[in-house]
Coordinates of C-alpha atoms and ligand atoms in Angstrom, one line a residue:
M348 CA 15.2 -34.9 3.1
A349 CA 12.5 -35.7 0.7
E350 CA 13.0 -39.1 -1.0
M351 CA 13.2 -39.5 -4.8
K352 CA 10.6 -41.7 -6.2
P353 CA 11.4 -44.3 -8.9
S354 CA 11.0 -42.3 -12.1
I355 CA 12.1 -41.7 -15.7
M356 CA 13.6 -38.4 -16.9
V357 CA 13.2 -37.8 -20.6
I358 CA 15.6 -35.2 -22.0
F359 CA 14.5 -33.7 -25.3
G360 CA 17.5 -32.2 -27.1
A361 CA 19.7 -34.6 -25.2
S362 CA 22.5 -34.4 -27.8
G363 CA 22.9 -30.7 -27.1
D364 CA 25.0 -28.3 -25.1
L365 CA 23.0 -27.7 -21.9
A366 CA 22.4 -31.4 -21.5
H367 CA 26.2 -32.2 -21.6
I368 CA 27.4 -29.1 -19.7
K369 CA 24.8 -28.9 -16.9
I370 CA 22.1 -31.6 -16.9
F371 CA 24.2 -34.8 -17.1
P372 CA 26.9 -33.4 -14.7
A373 CA 24.1 -32.6 -12.2
L374 CA 22.5 -36.0 -12.7
Y375 CA 25.8 -37.9 -12.3
S376 CA 26.7 -36.0 -9.2
L377 CA 23.3 -36.7 -7.5
W378 CA 23.7 -40.4 -8.5
E379 CA 27.2 -40.5 -7.1
D380 CA 26.1 -38.9 -3.9
G381 CA 23.6 -41.6 -3.5
F382 CA 20.4 -39.6 -4.1
F383 CA 18.9 -41.8 -6.8
P384 CA 16.6 -44.6 -6.1
D385 CA 17.4 -47.9 -7.9
N386 CA 14.7 -47.4 -10.4
F387 CA 15.7 -44.2 -12.0
F388 CA 16.2 -44.0 -15.7
I389 CA 17.2 -41.3 -18.1
V390 CA 16.1 -41.3 -21.7
G391 CA 17.8 -39.0 -24.3
F392 CA 15.4 -37.9 -27.1
A393 CA 17.0 -36.1 -30.1
R394 CA 17.4 -36.3 -33.8
T395 CA 21.1 -37.1 -34.0
K396 CA 21.5 -40.8 -34.9
M397 CA 23.2 -42.5 -31.9
D398 CA 22.7 -45.8 -30.0
D399 CA 22.8 -46.1 -26.3
G400 CA 26.6 -46.8 -26.3
I401 CA 27.6 -43.8 -28.3
F402 CA 25.2 -41.6 -26.2
R403 CA 26.8 -42.9 -23.0
K404 CA 30.3 -42.2 -24.4
T405 CA 29.4 -38.6 -25.2
I406 CA 28.1 -38.2 -21.6
F407 CA 31.3 -39.8 -20.1
D408 CA 33.5 -37.5 -22.2
S409 CA 31.5 -34.3 -21.1
L410 CA 31.5 -35.4 -17.5
N411 CA 35.2 -35.4 -17.5
V412 CA 35.2 -31.8 -18.5
N413 CA 32.1 -30.4 -16.8
C414 CA 31.3 -32.4 -13.7
R415 CA 32.5 -31.5 -10.2
K416 CA 33.2 -35.2 -9.6
K417 CA 35.8 -35.3 -12.3
P418 CA 38.0 -37.3 -13.1
I419 CA 35.1 -39.8 -13.5
D420 CA 35.7 -43.3 -12.3
E421 CA 35.0 -45.7 -15.2
D422 CA 33.5 -48.4 -13.0
E423 CA 31.2 -45.9 -11.3
F424 CA 30.2 -44.5 -14.6
S425 CA 29.5 -47.9 -16.0
S426 CA 27.0 -48.5 -13.2
F427 CA 25.5 -45.0 -13.8
S428 CA 25.3 -45.6 -17.6
K429 CA 23.1 -48.7 -17.1
H430 CA 20.3 -46.2 -16.2
V431 CA 20.8 -44.2 -19.4
F432 CA 19.2 -44.8 -22.8
Y433 CA 18.8 -42.9 -26.1
L434 CA 16.0 -42.8 -28.7
T435 CA 16.8 -41.3 -32.1
S436 CA 13.6 -39.3 -32.6
K437 CA 12.0 -36.5 -34.4
Y438 CA 10.4 -33.6 -32.5
D439 CA 7.5 -33.2 -35.0
D440 CA 6.7 -36.7 -35.6
D441 CA 4.0 -38.5 -33.4
S442 CA 5.5 -41.9 -34.0
S443 CA 8.6 -40.8 -32.0
Y444 CA 6.3 -40.0 -29.0
H445 CA 4.4 -43.3 -29.3
E446 CA 7.8 -45.0 -29.3
L447 CA 8.8 -43.0 -26.3
G448 CA 5.5 -44.0 -24.6
G449 CA 6.2 -47.6 -25.4
F450 CA 9.7 -47.4 -24.0
I451 CA 8.4 -45.8 -20.7
A452 CA 5.7 -48.4 -20.3
S453 CA 8.1 -51.3 -20.9
K454 CA 10.6 -49.9 -18.2
A455 CA 7.7 -49.3 -15.8
K456 CA 6.5 -52.9 -16.3
E457 CA 10.1 -54.5 -16.1
Y458 CA 10.8 -52.7 -12.8
N459 CA 7.2 -52.8 -11.5
M460 CA 7.1 -49.1 -11.0
P461 CA 4.5 -46.4 -11.7
K462 CA 5.0 -44.3 -14.9
N463 CA 6.5 -41.3 -13.1
V464 CA 7.9 -39.3 -15.9
L465 CA 9.8 -36.0 -15.9
Y466 CA 9.9 -34.3 -19.4
Y467 CA 12.9 -32.0 -19.6
L468 CA 12.8 -29.6 -22.5
S469 CA 16.4 -28.9 -23.4
T470 CA 15.9 -28.0 -27.0
P471 CA 15.9 -24.5 -28.5
P472 CA 12.6 -22.8 -27.6
S473 CA 11.5 -23.0 -31.2
V474 CA 11.0 -26.8 -30.7
Y475 CA 9.0 -26.5 -27.4
I476 CA 5.6 -26.4 -29.0
N477 CA 6.4 -29.5 -31.2
V478 CA 7.4 -31.4 -28.1
I479 CA 4.3 -30.4 -26.1
N480 CA 2.1 -31.3 -29.1
G481 CA 3.9 -34.7 -29.4
I482 CA 3.4 -35.5 -25.7
E483 CA -0.3 -34.4 -26.0
N484 CA -1.0 -36.3 -29.2
A485 CA 0.5 -39.5 -27.8
K486 CA -1.7 -38.9 -24.6
L487 CA 1.4 -39.4 -22.4
T488 CA -0.1 -37.2 -19.7
S489 CA -3.5 -38.8 -19.7
D490 CA -4.7 -40.6 -16.6
E491 CA -5.3 -43.7 -18.8
Y492 CA -1.6 -43.8 -19.8
K493 CA -0.1 -42.6 -16.5
G494 CA -2.1 -44.8 -14.1
E495 CA -0.8 -44.2 -10.6
G496 CA 2.2 -42.3 -12.0
F497 CA 2.9 -38.6 -12.2
S498 CA 4.0 -36.3 -15.1
R499 CA 6.1 -33.2 -14.6
I500 CA 7.6 -30.9 -17.3
V501 CA 10.8 -28.9 -16.9
I502 CA 11.3 -25.8 -19.2
E503 CA 14.5 -24.0 -19.8
K504 CA 14.7 -20.3 -20.4
P505 CA 14.0 -18.3 -22.4
F506 CA 10.3 -18.7 -21.5
G507 CA 8.9 -16.7 -24.5
Y508 CA 10.2 -13.7 -26.3
D509 CA 7.9 -11.1 -24.7
Y510 CA 4.8 -10.9 -22.6
E511 CA 2.4 -12.1 -25.3
S512 CA 4.5 -15.1 -26.5
A513 CA 5.2 -16.1 -22.8
K514 CA 1.5 -16.0 -22.2
K515 CA 0.8 -18.1 -25.3
L516 CA 3.5 -20.7 -24.5
N517 CA 2.2 -20.8 -20.9
G518 CA -1.3 -21.4 -22.2
K519 CA -0.1 -24.3 -24.4
I520 CA 1.8 -25.9 -21.5
L521 CA -1.1 -25.6 -19.1
S522 CA -3.4 -27.2 -21.7
V523 CA -1.4 -30.4 -21.3
F524 CA 0.2 -30.1 -17.8
K525 CA -1.3 -28.7 -14.6
E526 CA 0.6 -25.7 -13.0
E527 CA 1.7 -28.0 -10.1
E528 CA 3.5 -30.2 -12.7
V529 CA 5.3 -27.3 -14.3
Y530 CA 9.0 -26.5 -13.4
R531 CA 10.2 -23.2 -15.1
I532 CA 13.9 -23.2 -14.5
D533 CA 15.7 -20.0 -13.5
H534 CA 19.1 -21.5 -12.5
Y535 CA 19.8 -18.5 -10.2
L536 CA 17.3 -19.8 -7.8
G537 CA 19.3 -23.1 -7.5
K538 CA 22.3 -21.2 -6.3
E539 CA 23.0 -21.6 -2.6
T540 CA 23.9 -17.9 -2.2
V541 CA 20.6 -16.9 -3.8
Q542 CA 18.7 -19.1 -1.4
N543 CA 20.7 -17.7 1.4
I544 CA 19.2 -14.2 0.8
L545 CA 16.0 -15.5 2.5
A546 CA 17.9 -17.2 5.4
F547 CA 20.0 -13.9 5.9
R548 CA 16.8 -11.8 5.9
F549 CA 14.4 -13.9 7.8
A550 CA 16.5 -16.0 10.2
N551 CA 18.4 -13.1 11.7
A552 CA 16.9 -10.7 14.2
I553 CA 19.6 -8.1 13.5
F554 CA 18.8 -7.5 9.8
E555 CA 15.0 -7.6 9.2
P556 CA 14.3 -4.6 11.4
I557 CA 16.5 -2.3 9.3
W558 CA 15.4 -3.8 5.9
N559 CA 13.2 -0.9 4.8
N560 CA 13.1 2.7 3.7
K561 CA 13.8 4.0 7.1
F562 CA 17.3 2.7 7.1
I563 CA 18.1 1.7 3.5
D564 CA 19.2 4.4 1.1
H565 CA 19.3 2.3 -2.1
I566 CA 20.0 -1.1 -3.4
Q567 CA 22.2 -2.2 -6.3
I568 CA 21.8 -5.6 -8.1
S569 CA 24.7 -6.3 -10.5
A570 CA 25.4 -9.3 -12.7
L571 CA 28.6 -8.5 -14.4
E572 CA 30.3 -10.9 -16.8
S573 CA 33.6 -10.7 -18.5
I574 CA 32.8 -13.4 -21.0
G575 CA 31.2 -12.5 -24.3
V576 CA 28.4 -14.3 -26.1
G577 CA 30.6 -17.2 -27.1
F578 CA 29.0 -19.8 -29.4
R579 CA 25.4 -18.7 -28.3
A580 CA 25.3 -15.7 -30.7
G581 CA 22.4 -17.1 -32.7
Y582 CA 20.2 -17.2 -29.5
F583 CA 21.7 -14.1 -27.8
D584 CA 21.3 -11.7 -30.7
K585 CA 17.6 -12.3 -30.7
A586 CA 17.3 -11.9 -26.9
G587 CA 19.7 -9.2 -25.8
I588 CA 20.7 -8.9 -22.2
I589 CA 17.3 -7.6 -21.2
R590 CA 15.6 -10.9 -22.1
D591 CA 18.6 -13.0 -21.3
M592 CA 19.3 -11.8 -17.8
M593 CA 16.9 -9.0 -16.7
Q594 CA 13.6 -10.7 -17.3
N595 CA 14.5 -13.8 -15.2
H596 CA 17.6 -13.8 -13.0
M597 CA 17.6 -10.1 -12.1
M598 CA 13.9 -10.0 -11.4
Q599 CA 14.3 -13.1 -9.2
L600 CA 17.1 -11.4 -7.2
L601 CA 15.0 -8.2 -6.9
S602 CA 12.1 -10.3 -5.6
L603 CA 14.1 -12.1 -3.0
V604 CA 15.8 -9.1 -1.6
A605 CA 12.6 -7.1 -1.4
I606 CA 9.7 -9.5 -0.6
E607 CA 7.7 -9.6 2.6
P608 CA 8.2 -12.7 4.8
P609 CA 6.0 -15.5 3.5
P610 CA 3.6 -17.2 6.0
L611 CA 5.5 -20.4 5.2
P612 CA 8.8 -21.0 3.4
D613 CA 7.0 -23.1 0.8
A614 CA 6.4 -22.9 -2.9
D615 CA 3.1 -21.2 -2.9
D616 CA 3.6 -18.8 -0.1
L617 CA 6.9 -17.7 -1.4
R618 CA 5.7 -17.3 -4.9
N619 CA 2.6 -15.4 -3.7
E620 CA 4.9 -12.9 -2.0
K621 CA 7.0 -12.5 -5.2
V622 CA 3.9 -11.8 -7.2
K623 CA 2.8 -9.1 -4.7
L624 CA 6.3 -7.6 -4.8
L625 CA 6.6 -7.6 -8.7
K626 CA 3.1 -6.1 -8.9
S627 CA 4.4 -3.2 -6.8
V628 CA 7.2 -2.4 -9.1
R629 CA 6.3 1.0 -10.5
P630 CA 5.5 0.7 -14.3
L631 CA 7.9 2.9 -16.4
S632 CA 6.4 5.6 -18.6
L633 CA 8.2 6.4 -21.9
N634 CA 9.8 9.3 -20.1
D635 CA 11.0 7.0 -17.3
I636 CA 12.4 4.6 -20.0
K637 CA 14.4 7.5 -21.4
N638 CA 15.6 8.6 -18.0
Y639 CA 15.8 5.4 -16.0
T640 CA 17.1 2.8 -18.4
V641 CA 20.4 2.5 -20.3
R642 CA 21.4 -0.1 -23.0
G643 CA 24.9 -0.6 -24.3
Q644 CA 26.9 -2.9 -26.7
Y645 CA 30.6 -3.7 -26.3
D646 CA 33.3 -2.6 -28.6
R647 CA 36.7 -4.2 -28.9
G648 CA 38.9 -4.1 -25.9
I649 CA 41.2 -5.9 -23.5
I650 CA 40.1 -8.4 -21.0
G651 CA 42.8 -10.1 -18.8
N652 CA 45.6 -8.9 -21.0
K653 CA 43.8 -10.3 -24.1
Q654 CA 42.5 -8.3 -27.0
V655 CA 38.8 -9.3 -27.6
L656 CA 36.5 -8.6 -30.5
S657 CA 33.6 -6.3 -30.5
Y658 CA 30.1 -7.8 -30.2
K659 CA 29.4 -7.0 -33.9
E660 CA 32.5 -9.0 -34.8
E661 CA 31.6 -12.1 -32.9
E662 CA 30.9 -15.3 -34.9
G663 CA 27.2 -15.4 -35.8
V664 CA 26.4 -11.8 -35.0
P665 CA 25.0 -9.6 -37.9
P666 CA 27.4 -6.7 -38.3
D667 CA 24.6 -4.2 -38.2
T668 CA 23.0 -5.6 -35.0
L669 CA 21.3 -3.3 -32.6
T670 CA 21.1 -5.9 -29.8
E671 CA 22.2 -4.7 -26.4
T672 CA 24.9 -6.6 -24.4
Y673 CA 24.5 -4.3 -21.4
A674 CA 21.5 -2.9 -19.6
A675 CA 21.0 -0.8 -16.5
M676 CA 17.8 0.5 -14.9
K677 CA 16.4 2.3 -11.9
L678 CA 13.2 0.9 -10.5
F679 CA 11.0 1.9 -7.6
I680 CA 8.8 -0.4 -5.5
D681 CA 5.7 1.3 -4.5
N682 CA 4.8 -0.3 -1.2
Y683 CA 5.2 0.7 2.5
R684 CA 8.6 -1.0 2.9
W685 CA 10.3 0.5 -0.1
A686 CA 8.7 3.7 -1.1
G687 CA 11.4 6.2 -2.1
V688 CA 14.2 3.6 -2.2
P689 CA 15.7 3.3 -5.7
F690 CA 16.8 -0.2 -6.9
Y691 CA 19.5 0.1 -9.5
L692 CA 20.0 -3.1 -11.7
R693 CA 22.7 -3.7 -14.2
S694 CA 24.0 -6.6 -16.2
G695 CA 26.4 -6.9 -19.1
K696 CA 28.8 -9.0 -20.9
R697 CA 32.5 -8.4 -21.7
L698 CA 32.9 -6.2 -18.5
K699 CA 36.1 -5.6 -16.6
I700 CA 35.1 -8.1 -13.8
H701 CA 33.0 -11.1 -13.3
K702 CA 30.7 -10.8 -10.2
T703 CA 27.0 -11.1 -9.2
E704 CA 26.1 -9.2 -6.1
I705 CA 23.4 -7.4 -4.2
A706 CA 24.7 -4.2 -2.5
I707 CA 22.5 -2.7 0.1
F708 CA 23.5 0.8 1.1
F709 CA 22.3 2.3 4.3
K710 CA 21.3 5.9 5.0
K711 CA 23.8 8.3 6.5
L712 CA 23.3 9.1 10.2
P713 CA 20.9 12.0 10.7
Y714 CA 23.7 13.7 12.7
S715 CA 27.5 13.1 12.7
L716 CA 29.2 13.5 16.0
F717 CA 32.6 13.3 14.4
A718 CA 31.9 16.1 11.8
K719 CA 32.4 18.5 14.7
I720 CA 36.1 17.4 15.1
G721 CA 36.7 17.5 11.3
I722 CA 36.0 13.9 10.4
E723 CA 33.8 14.2 7.3
N724 CA 32.6 11.8 4.7
I725 CA 32.4 8.7 6.7
K726 CA 31.5 5.9 4.3
Q727 CA 27.9 4.8 4.2
N728 CA 27.3 1.4 5.9
S729 CA 26.6 -1.4 3.4
I730 CA 25.9 -5.1 3.2
I731 CA 27.3 -6.8 0.1
I732 CA 25.8 -10.2 -0.7
T733 CA 28.1 -11.8 -3.2
I734 CA 26.3 -14.4 -5.3
Q735 CA 29.4 -15.3 -7.2
P736 CA 32.4 -15.7 -7.3
N737 CA 33.7 -15.8 -3.6
E738 CA 30.2 -16.5 -2.4
G739 CA 29.5 -14.7 0.9
I740 CA 28.3 -11.7 2.7
A741 CA 30.3 -8.6 3.8
I742 CA 29.2 -6.0 6.2
N743 CA 31.0 -2.7 5.8
F744 CA 31.2 -0.2 8.6
G745 CA 33.5 2.6 10.0
A746 CA 36.1 1.7 12.7
K747 CA 38.5 3.8 14.5
T748 CA 42.0 3.5 13.1
P749 CA 44.6 2.4 15.7
G750 CA 46.7 5.1 17.4
F751 CA 46.3 8.3 19.4
K752 CA 44.6 10.2 16.6
L753 CA 40.9 9.8 16.2
D754 CA 40.2 8.8 12.6
I755 CA 37.6 6.6 11.1
E756 CA 38.1 4.2 8.2
P757 CA 35.8 1.7 6.5
V758 CA 36.3 -2.0 7.4
N759 CA 34.7 -5.3 6.4
M760 CA 33.2 -8.1 8.4
V761 CA 33.1 -11.0 6.0
F762 CA 31.3 -14.3 5.9
N763 CA 32.7 -16.6 3.2
Y764 CA 30.9 -19.8 2.3
K765 CA 33.9 -21.9 1.6
S766 CA 35.9 -21.0 4.7
S767 CA 32.8 -21.1 7.1
F768 CA 31.3 -24.4 5.8
K769 CA 34.5 -25.9 4.4
L770 CA 32.8 -27.0 1.2
S771 CA 31.8 -25.5 -2.0
P772 CA 28.1 -25.1 -2.8
P773 CA 26.7 -27.7 -5.2
D774 CA 25.9 -26.6 -8.7
A775 CA 22.5 -24.9 -9.1
Y776 CA 21.3 -27.6 -11.5
E777 CA 21.9 -30.4 -9.0
R778 CA 19.6 -28.6 -6.5
L779 CA 17.0 -27.9 -9.2
I780 CA 16.9 -31.3 -10.7
Y781 CA 16.8 -32.8 -7.2
D782 CA 13.7 -30.6 -6.6
V783 CA 12.0 -31.6 -9.8
I784 CA 12.4 -35.3 -8.9
V785 CA 11.1 -34.9 -5.4
G786 CA 8.3 -32.5 -6.6
D787 CA 9.3 -29.3 -4.8
Q788 CA 8.4 -26.1 -6.9
T789 CA 9.7 -23.6 -4.4
L790 CA 12.7 -22.7 -6.5
F791 CA 10.9 -22.4 -9.7
A792 CA 9.1 -19.6 -11.4
R793 CA 5.3 -19.7 -11.3
Y794 CA 3.2 -18.6 -14.4
D795 CA 2.2 -15.3 -12.7
D796 CA 5.5 -14.0 -11.4
M797 CA 7.1 -14.9 -14.8
L798 CA 4.3 -13.1 -16.6
I799 CA 4.5 -9.9 -14.4
A800 CA 8.3 -9.8 -14.9
W801 CA 7.6 -10.1 -18.7
Q802 CA 5.1 -7.2 -18.5
L803 CA 7.7 -4.8 -17.1
I804 CA 10.5 -6.0 -19.4
T805 CA 8.2 -5.9 -22.6
S806 CA 7.3 -2.3 -21.7
I807 CA 11.0 -1.4 -21.7
I808 CA 11.6 -3.2 -24.9
N809 CA 8.6 -1.5 -26.5
G810 CA 9.8 1.9 -25.1
W811 CA 13.3 1.3 -26.5
S812 CA 11.8 0.7 -30.0
K813 CA 10.2 4.2 -29.7
T814 CA 13.2 6.1 -28.4
G815 CA 15.3 5.6 -31.5
N816 CA 18.3 3.5 -32.5
P817 CA 21.2 3.7 -30.1
I818 CA 24.7 4.4 -31.5
F819 CA 26.5 1.1 -30.8
P820 CA 29.0 0.1 -29.8
D821 CA 29.2 2.4 -26.8
Y822 CA 31.5 0.7 -24.2
E823 CA 34.8 -0.9 -24.5
A824 CA 35.2 -4.5 -23.6
G825 CA 37.0 -4.6 -20.3
S826 CA 35.3 -1.5 -19.0
F827 CA 32.4 -1.2 -16.6
G828 CA 29.9 -0.4 -19.3
P829 CA 28.6 2.6 -21.0
K830 CA 29.0 6.1 -19.5
E831 CA 25.3 6.7 -19.4
A832 CA 25.1 3.8 -16.9
D833 CA 27.4 5.8 -14.6
S834 CA 25.3 8.9 -15.2
L835 CA 22.1 7.0 -14.3
I836 CA 23.3 6.6 -10.7
N837 CA 25.8 9.4 -10.4
S838 CA 23.1 11.9 -11.2
D839 CA 21.4 10.8 -8.0
G840 CA 24.6 11.4 -6.0
R841 CA 25.5 7.7 -5.8
S842 CA 27.9 5.4 -7.6
W843 CA 28.2 1.8 -8.6
N844 CA 29.8 -0.6 -6.3
N845 CA 32.6 -1.6 -8.7
Ligands
NDP621 P1 21.4 -26.6 -28.4 O1 21.4 -25.6 -29.5 O2 22.6 -27.4 -28.1 O3 20.2 -27.6 -28.8 C1 19.9 -28.8 -28.1 C2 19.5 -29.8 -29.0 O4 18.3 -29.5 -29.7 C3 20.6 -30.0 -30.2 O5 21.6 -30.8 -29.8 C4 19.7 -30.5 -31.3 O6 19.6 -31.9 -31.1 C5 18.4 -29.9 -31.0 N1 18.2 -28.8 -31.9 C6 19.1 -27.7 -32.0 N2 18.5 -26.8 -33.0 C7 17.4 -27.4 -33.4 C8 16.4 -26.9 -34.2 N3 16.4 -25.7 -34.9 N4 15.3 -27.7 -34.4 C9 15.2 -28.8 -33.8 N5 16.1 -29.3 -33.0 C10 17.2 -28.6 -32.7 O7 20.8 -25.8 -27.1 P2 21.3 -25.8 -25.6 O8 21.5 -27.2 -25.2 O9 22.4 -24.8 -25.5 O10 20.1 -25.2 -24.9 C11 18.9 -26.0 -24.7 C12 17.9 -25.0 -24.0 O11 18.5 -24.5 -22.7 C13 17.6 -23.7 -24.8 O12 16.2 -23.4 -24.6 C14 18.5 -22.7 -24.1 O13 18.0 -21.4 -24.3 C15 18.5 -23.1 -22.7 N6 19.7 -22.7 -22.0 C16 20.9 -23.0 -22.5 C17 22.0 -22.7 -21.7 C18 23.4 -23.0 -22.1 O14 24.4 -22.6 -21.5 N7 23.6 -23.8 -23.2 C19 21.9 -21.8 -20.5 C20 20.5 -21.6 -20.1 C21 19.5 -22.1 -20.8 P3 19.3 -32.9 -32.3 O15 19.7 -32.3 -33.6 O16 20.1 -34.1 -32.0 O17 17.8 -33.1 -32.2
BG6_622 C1 22.3 -17.6 -18.5 C2 22.4 -16.7 -19.6 O1 20.9 -17.8 -18.1 O2 23.0 -17.2 -17.4 C3 23.9 -16.5 -19.9 O3 21.7 -17.2 -20.7 C4 24.6 -16.0 -18.7 O4 24.0 -15.5 -20.9 C5 24.4 -17.1 -17.6 O5 26.0 -16.0 -19.1 C6 25.0 -16.6 -16.3 O6 24.9 -17.6 -15.3 P1 25.9 -17.7 -14.2 O7 25.4 -18.9 -13.4 O8 27.3 -18.0 -14.9 O9 26.0 -16.5 -13.5

């Protein structure tokens, strides 16, 4: 395994939600598992007035709720917390960045280490440009300041609001950092089951030969959530599910299930293949947008015996909002492998179940031996890759039922992560933060795959603005989404794998 070099991680927006729910739990788990070198420091940078002690206490409290290592041992935490510091700062004030630069320099000197710095942007996106300007103005990425050290920047989603804003943000970042220093987080890529898609496809002789339009009828990619928008309405209402899930997580899943094998399983080769794949997604005309995309918004309903509010009634959501909480689409990939195979994508909130999966449905046999003796409608073979929960893979096929009578019923052959490996996969953030620290960009979006995904998504958003306002709400919380999403797939003689 690659070794972590002595370094300093600066977390902008360290007082916030993501830092406490994901980043610190991941850092603490990595530390407790012995991954950190002695000289690894974490510096919180935010406006909230705190000293190191109060900051450490907020981390301790949140670890006890959010960390897989909970309950947290106080002595262990005390050793960890000696690596954690806090600077009460202002995002738009150059003096805060000079102070940060001084702090980094003093730690580097004290511990005789290079200025290896990881800048983690965990603020709302509206603050990103201020932070990058601050880093630039204080010359923290200059060779003169860094010396032998390295700088890396980690950016949370949403990366821009549409194609143009993503391009602008990207341009700004690349004026201060080099592409090989930029880590655009898509936490789905840190999930073990998502990484396993490549192992499944390219490490097994039995699957790759049938992974194409000769054998595959269609593919469904679903990210269904039963939760609503919670306390993130302010962000979500500006984004909608199309920006929140489709532009990033769903496009990454689509890429991994459909790419060609890369020459090497490394960052550049893998991301080159993703770019090729995304470039082959057929652009949608306005007519296609009308016929091949669906958007929805949840009404009141019942989830797990509990009555829940409609999206419009959620705290922080304007009552006249037209933001979609559900989207489905049918895409085609115009290349030799996938010509003619529809990819159906859907994602939504407040649905009946919580599951993320890729379902690969195979073509029916050209000829059915058993139809001659009255056994019709043998179910299509399928492979279901469950990303979450119950991470695993199921292969569905037909088997003879026991007894004298010849009958065929669908059965499952199941691989389950927990029972096969006897352990639960680590949290995606642990893997991704580890990769940032060791400098491996394989599981991060590159500027070009990110921008191509935005091109497609922006064309849909623009198309929707021309096709008229939808009548929302149009699906009940606790259902499987709007009726139109069923029609999208049913009209092709297929149905969702619910
Ligand atoms: P928060 O809203 O909690 O913001 C983080 C911190 O940024 C706050 O504690 C606050 O710190 C500062 N901040 C908040 N609003 C402003 C503002 N308007 N101007 C300046 N500073 C502000 O965000 P999250 O932690 O939820 O998210 C951080 C980033 O991660 C975002 O880009 C988000 O989209 C992304 N993300 C979040 C996820 C989540 O589950 N929370 C999931 C995936 C991505 P202070 O006032 O102390 O400076
Ligand atoms: C985030 C979205 O990126 O992913 C959330 O902003 C969504 O809206 C979440 O709930 C889903 O992630 P996971 O890991 O729970 O599938």
